Amino acid sequence: MRARPGENDRRPVAKGEVILRVEDLVKQFPVSTGLLRRHSGAVHAVDGVSFELAAGETLGIVGESGCGKTTLGRTMIRLLEPGSGRIEFKGTDITHLTRRQLRPLRRETQIVFQDPFSSLDPRMVVRDIIAEPLRAHGILRESGGRRRIRELMEVVGLNPDHDNRFPHEFSGGQRQRIGIARALALNPQLLVLDEPVSALDVSIQAQVINLLRRIQQEFGLAYVFISHDLTVVRHISTHVAVMYLGKFVETGTRDKVYGKPSHPYTQALLSAAPIADPAQRGRREHIVLEGDVPNAANPPSGCRFRTRCWKAEEVCARQAPDLTDRGQGHPSACHFAQVDTEVALPTS
């Protein structure tokens, strides 16, 4: 593993060691109505999510827009305050740390945002954008200053001689590389990647994904990769979590979730994913979900997917299914979980 430019003395995490542990995480947003803005309820954005992530691994979180993916990503690194639950980073409970206590954590957990243009200050040149986190933590000179910035630009595949240019002078893919370089400036051990390629052309998406994989292999980073694109998640993730209306409905290794999907929602998503091989097209049933996603401020009783599920029975309304392995080889939150290889996607 190559040493990171400007590596500091923080305790490294061995590959395979759990770096992030989330237990029963809840995040709700209050809903106010009327002229007096009285509290009338809450949006259940994240509702009882638990998982573990080891160093060098990538957890891909997939689901429809509005299911809580981004809220989960920002809450787990304390950009949003959790309502309840526990967040443990490198063995330390960070759930209730103050802003001052969180400051060292900011150097080890970073985020790459979805829009590679609006996340960059248009009035700043690239070297100032990348240097911003170093300056905020008072380590710009300690890190090597401009030499460090040029090293970071080389790591992400940018020409260091272009460090005096403004964001609008770069393409979308190059702007996202700038955002990645900024995230790497403080030598983090965990990156939250929030839809990092959804705003890019398909050809550029592949370049950025390959860049992220190379950086992970060289520096041993852990990724939380948030996306609605099943194909992209398949290529970069080691583990996958399918999210619906604030909850994980199916989790497991990439091969198990993509090769043996058992939750009806996962099966519906995979059936709609495009197939690259023309010879394979038309050989599987396209599952069309009826109805709309329920209101997150008033989710259905029991299983939240039951209002759109073709397998739903009375028990689904009475009892919320646990996220557990019912014999299919990986956890699934469905009373009637059943492996369906007809909608599976190849994982190679």
JSON list of C-alpha atoms in Angstrom, two decimals, residues 1 17 59 113 120 133 137 143 153 173 196 209 244 255 296 301:
[
{"chain": "A", "resi": 1, "resn": "MET", "atom": "CA", "xyz": [0.00, 0.00, 0.00]},
{"chain": "A", "resi": 17, "resn": "GLU", "atom": "CA", "xyz": [-10.78, -4.16, 10.92]},
{"chain": "A", "resi": 59, "resn": "LEU", "atom": "CA", "xyz": [-20.72, -0.41, 1.38]},
{"chain": "A", "resi": 113, "resn": "PHE", "atom": "CA", "xyz": [-20.97, 15.59, -2.90]},
{"chain": "A", "resi": 120, "resn": "LEU", "atom": "CA", "xyz": [-16.97, 24.06, -5.46]},
{"chain": "A", "resi": 133, "resn": "PRO", "atom": "CA", "xyz": [-9.55, 21.88, 4.59]},
{"chain": "A", "resi": 137, "resn": "HIS", "atom": "CA", "xyz": [-7.39, 22.75, 10.43]},
{"chain": "A", "resi": 143, "resn": "SER", "atom": "CA", "xyz": [1.46, 19.51, 5.14]},
{"chain": "A", "resi": 153, "resn": "MET", "atom": "CA", "xyz": [-3.86, 16.77, -8.08]},
{"chain": "A", "resi": 173, "resn": "GLY", "atom": "CA", "xyz": [-15.44, 14.87, -14.55]},
{"chain": "A", "resi": 196, "resn": "PRO", "atom": "CA", "xyz": [-20.48, 11.04, -7.00]},
{"chain": "A", "resi": 209, "resn": "ILE", "atom": "CA", "xyz": [-15.22, 4.91, -10.64]},
{"chain": "A", "resi": 244, "resn": "TYR", "atom": "CA", "xyz": [-36.61, 1.71, 1.28]},
{"chain": "A", "resi": 255, "resn": "ASP", "atom": "CA", "xyz": [-22.48, -11.38, -5.04]},
{"chain": "A", "resi": 296, "resn": "ALA", "atom": "CA", "xyz": [-42.35, 9.23, 4.98]},
{"chain": "A", "resi": 301, "resn": "SER", "atom": "CA", "xyz": [-47.85, -0.15, 9.54]}
]
